[in-house]
Amino acid sequence: GESVGLHLPTLSVQEGDNSIINCAYSNSASDYFIWYKQESGKGPQFIIDIRSNMDKRQGQRVTVLLNKTVKHLSLQIAATQPGDSAVYFCAEKASARQLTFGSGTQLTVLP
Amino acid sequence: GAVVSQHPSRVICKSGTSVKIECRSLDFQATTMFWYRQFPKQSLMLMATSNEGSKATYEQGVEKDKFLINHASLTLSTLTVTSAHPEDSSFYICSARDTARGNYGYTFGSGTRLTVV
């Protein structure tokens, strides 16, 4: 059922600045991680993924960093644009288990 | 790239009626599909895992008789919300896993906004 008391963390950045969105994951056995972008009223859109045998992976304007020691994942967006405004979710997966989503961060890009 | 089509995108129904939501993988086969529910400003919560040709696996606390799942082919899973009540109003999202990509190919549908009045 619905959880009580949850709210989305928010991050506001100026257009053109870099954004860093953080995620703490819970399962030390997770070996695959994905960042998703979700715009209002739409389904999650894949941004970038990383497997546990890596600590950094780069895409176009995005970089994911994985620190397994402290179970921390981050998404860096370079030169943030208005179209980047959305909710960003990290998701983790352990072998033979399903994807588990984090709580999400609302990114707002200021003009 | 992989595309998942979810239909309808929005639906309004009366209390006590049933609503069916479809999830189709358009260009790949999906032995496994997933159904999520998302309340406003919250994360996606997995409701059930839909397996082609077999019974769905429901997460704890999800009523299988209320949320009927059918996965009759490698490209289609349906979720039927039976005897809907206002508290079932939510955003329902499906995801399909590309069989050819093993555990790493998840694609999401665009979601269905269900409003029960």
XYZ file of N, CA, C and O in Angstrom, chain A residues 1-4 6-8 31-32 34 36 38 41-44 49 51 89 93 95-99 101-104, chain B residues 32 34 36-44 46 49 59 61 91 93 97 101 103-111 113:
232
model
N 0.808 -1.201 0.000
C 0.000 0.000 0.000
C 0.847 1.260 0.000
O 2.080 1.207 -0.082
N 0.239 2.358 0.077
C 0.945 3.624 -0.014
C 1.765 3.865 1.242
O 1.301 3.664 2.354
N 2.987 4.330 1.052
C 3.835 4.648 2.189
C 3.504 6.042 2.678
O 3.130 6.923 1.912
N 3.649 6.263 3.954
C 3.323 7.562 4.529
C 4.596 8.323 4.801
O 5.583 7.764 5.266
N 6.690 9.911 2.781
C 7.778 10.027 1.830
C 7.672 11.319 1.055
O 6.582 11.803 0.790
N 8.794 11.902 0.705
C 8.786 13.035 -0.191
C 10.049 12.951 -1.014
O 11.042 12.333 -0.619
N 10.018 13.578 -2.177
C 11.153 13.527 -3.059
C 12.185 14.568 -2.667
O 11.852 15.744 -2.550
N 24.501 -6.219 -8.163
C 25.625 -6.204 -9.096
C 25.321 -5.437 -10.381
O 26.125 -5.436 -11.321
N 24.170 -4.808 -10.413
C 23.801 -4.061 -11.618
C 22.981 -2.871 -11.175
O 22.060 -2.995 -10.353
N 21.126 0.977 -12.456
C 20.627 1.755 -13.581
C 20.121 3.106 -13.072
O 19.523 3.176 -11.997
N 17.447 6.073 -14.111
C 16.316 6.371 -14.963
C 15.903 7.829 -14.776
O 16.026 8.388 -13.684
N 12.481 10.224 -15.188
C 11.038 10.145 -15.351
C 10.447 11.551 -15.407
O 10.520 12.310 -14.447
N 4.095 12.238 -15.666
C 3.083 11.496 -16.408
C 3.615 10.483 -17.396
O 2.854 9.949 -18.212
N 4.919 10.210 -17.314
C 5.509 9.257 -18.258
C 6.217 8.133 -17.513
O 6.449 8.216 -16.306
N 6.566 7.090 -18.244
C 7.311 5.997 -17.659
C 8.792 6.337 -17.545
O 9.269 7.313 -18.135
N 9.535 5.556 -16.762
C 10.979 5.794 -16.628
C 11.714 5.587 -17.949
O 11.409 4.660 -18.701
N 23.692 2.737 -17.317
C 23.800 1.647 -16.353
C 25.267 1.352 -16.055
O 26.175 1.823 -16.747
N 27.754 -1.981 -14.169
C 27.823 -3.247 -13.453
C 28.834 -3.132 -12.324
O 29.700 -2.251 -12.334
N 15.675 8.426 -10.819
C 15.674 7.263 -9.929
C 16.892 6.402 -10.195
O 17.244 6.161 -11.353
N 19.953 -4.079 -8.795
C 19.522 -5.455 -9.033
C 20.603 -6.424 -8.554
O 21.769 -6.272 -8.887
N 21.563 -10.550 -8.519
C 21.313 -11.719 -9.350
C 20.087 -12.469 -8.864
O 19.900 -12.663 -7.669
N 19.242 -12.857 -9.810
C 18.026 -13.630 -9.521
C 16.978 -12.832 -8.752
O 15.970 -13.387 -8.340
N 17.221 -11.546 -8.558
C 16.205 -10.713 -7.925
C 15.747 -9.652 -8.928
O 16.356 -9.456 -9.969
N 14.681 -8.970 -8.570
C 14.148 -7.976 -9.479
C 14.747 -6.607 -9.189
O 15.373 -6.374 -8.175
N 14.521 -5.696 -10.119
C 14.953 -4.312 -9.929
C 14.277 -3.698 -8.718
O 13.072 -3.855 -8.527
N 13.831 0.081 -6.916
C 14.019 1.501 -7.186
C 14.300 2.273 -5.907
O 13.734 1.986 -4.849
N 15.157 3.270 -6.024
C 15.369 4.204 -4.939
C 14.238 5.212 -4.883
O 13.284 5.157 -5.673
N 14.351 6.149 -3.970
C 13.241 7.076 -3.709
C 13.140 8.209 -4.706
O 12.105 8.858 -4.787
N 14.153 8.476 -5.483
C 14.071 9.502 -6.501
C 14.507 10.877 -6.050
O 14.449 11.207 -4.864
N 9.514 -12.320 -19.514
C 9.166 -11.767 -18.216
C 8.801 -10.297 -18.363
O 9.519 -9.534 -19.001
N 6.986 -6.945 -15.912
C 6.815 -6.507 -14.528
C 5.752 -5.406 -14.468
O 5.655 -4.583 -15.367
N 4.340 -2.281 -12.040
C 4.647 -1.395 -10.928
C 3.470 -0.464 -10.688
O 2.687 -0.167 -11.581
N 3.419 0.035 -9.464
C 2.456 1.076 -9.120
C 3.247 2.234 -8.519
O 4.211 2.017 -7.768
N 2.815 3.433 -8.876
C 3.519 4.618 -8.389
C 2.508 5.647 -7.915
O 1.687 6.117 -8.704
N 2.600 6.025 -6.647
C 1.773 7.090 -6.110
C 2.510 8.406 -6.276
O 3.739 8.435 -6.446
N 1.775 9.529 -6.232
C 2.397 10.835 -6.469
C 3.613 11.086 -5.586
O 3.583 10.831 -4.382
N 4.668 11.551 -6.196
C 5.907 11.917 -5.529
C 6.549 10.740 -4.793
O 7.292 10.931 -3.824
N 6.262 9.535 -5.245
C 6.878 8.368 -4.655
C 7.559 7.531 -5.728
O 7.451 7.807 -6.916
N 8.258 6.535 -5.274
C 9.008 5.687 -6.187
C 8.114 4.616 -6.796
O 6.940 4.491 -6.453
N 8.682 3.860 -7.694
C 7.952 2.742 -8.287
C 8.015 1.549 -7.331
O 9.086 1.186 -6.846
N 7.186 -2.441 -7.060
C 6.884 -3.641 -7.837
C 5.660 -4.332 -7.265
O 5.594 -4.612 -6.063
N 5.505 -9.949 -10.903
C 6.307 -10.369 -12.039
C 5.460 -11.307 -12.882
O 4.916 -12.300 -12.361
N 4.156 -9.601 -5.277
C 4.903 -9.113 -4.124
C 4.009 -9.163 -2.886
O 2.778 -9.171 -2.967
N 1.781 -8.373 0.018
C 0.797 -7.316 0.223
C -0.026 -6.976 -0.999
O -0.959 -6.177 -0.901
N -0.735 5.478 -10.707
C -0.036 5.397 -11.995
C 0.559 3.992 -12.079
O 1.371 3.611 -11.238
N 2.676 1.168 -14.183
C 3.729 1.126 -15.201
C 4.170 -0.316 -15.399
O 4.364 -1.048 -14.430
N 11.356 -7.313 -19.978
C 12.775 -7.673 -20.040
C 13.033 -8.432 -21.328
O 12.407 -9.457 -21.580
N 18.565 -10.332 -23.921
C 19.580 -9.607 -23.163
C 19.693 -10.105 -21.737
O 20.318 -9.454 -20.890
N 19.483 -10.696 -18.004
C 19.021 -9.920 -16.856
C 19.227 -8.418 -17.001
O 19.006 -7.678 -16.060
N 19.658 -7.942 -18.151
C 20.079 -6.555 -18.248
C 19.273 -5.707 -19.212
O 19.618 -4.577 -19.467
N 18.222 -6.243 -19.754
C 17.485 -5.470 -20.750
C 16.092 -5.086 -20.327
O 15.127 -5.711 -20.744
N 15.947 -4.073 -19.478
C 14.641 -3.635 -18.995
C 14.185 -2.396 -19.763
O 14.903 -1.412 -19.856
N 12.969 -2.451 -20.267
C 12.374 -1.297 -20.943
C 11.010 -1.045 -20.340
O 10.248 -1.992 -20.117
N 10.707 0.225 -20.090
C 9.454 0.569 -19.437
C 8.435 1.119 -20.419
O 8.793 1.774 -21.411
N 7.178 0.856 -20.110
C 6.088 1.472 -20.836
C 5.895 2.906 -20.368
O 6.549 3.364 -19.422
N 4.947 3.592 -21.001
C 4.727 5.005 -20.701
C 3.753 5.219 -19.555
O 3.508 6.351 -19.164
N 3.222 4.141 -19.009
C 2.381 4.264 -17.827
C 0.913 4.457 -18.145
O 0.542 4.916 -19.233
N -2.479 6.135 -16.189
C -3.037 6.876 -15.054
C -4.459 6.375 -14.839
O -5.322 6.597 -15.669
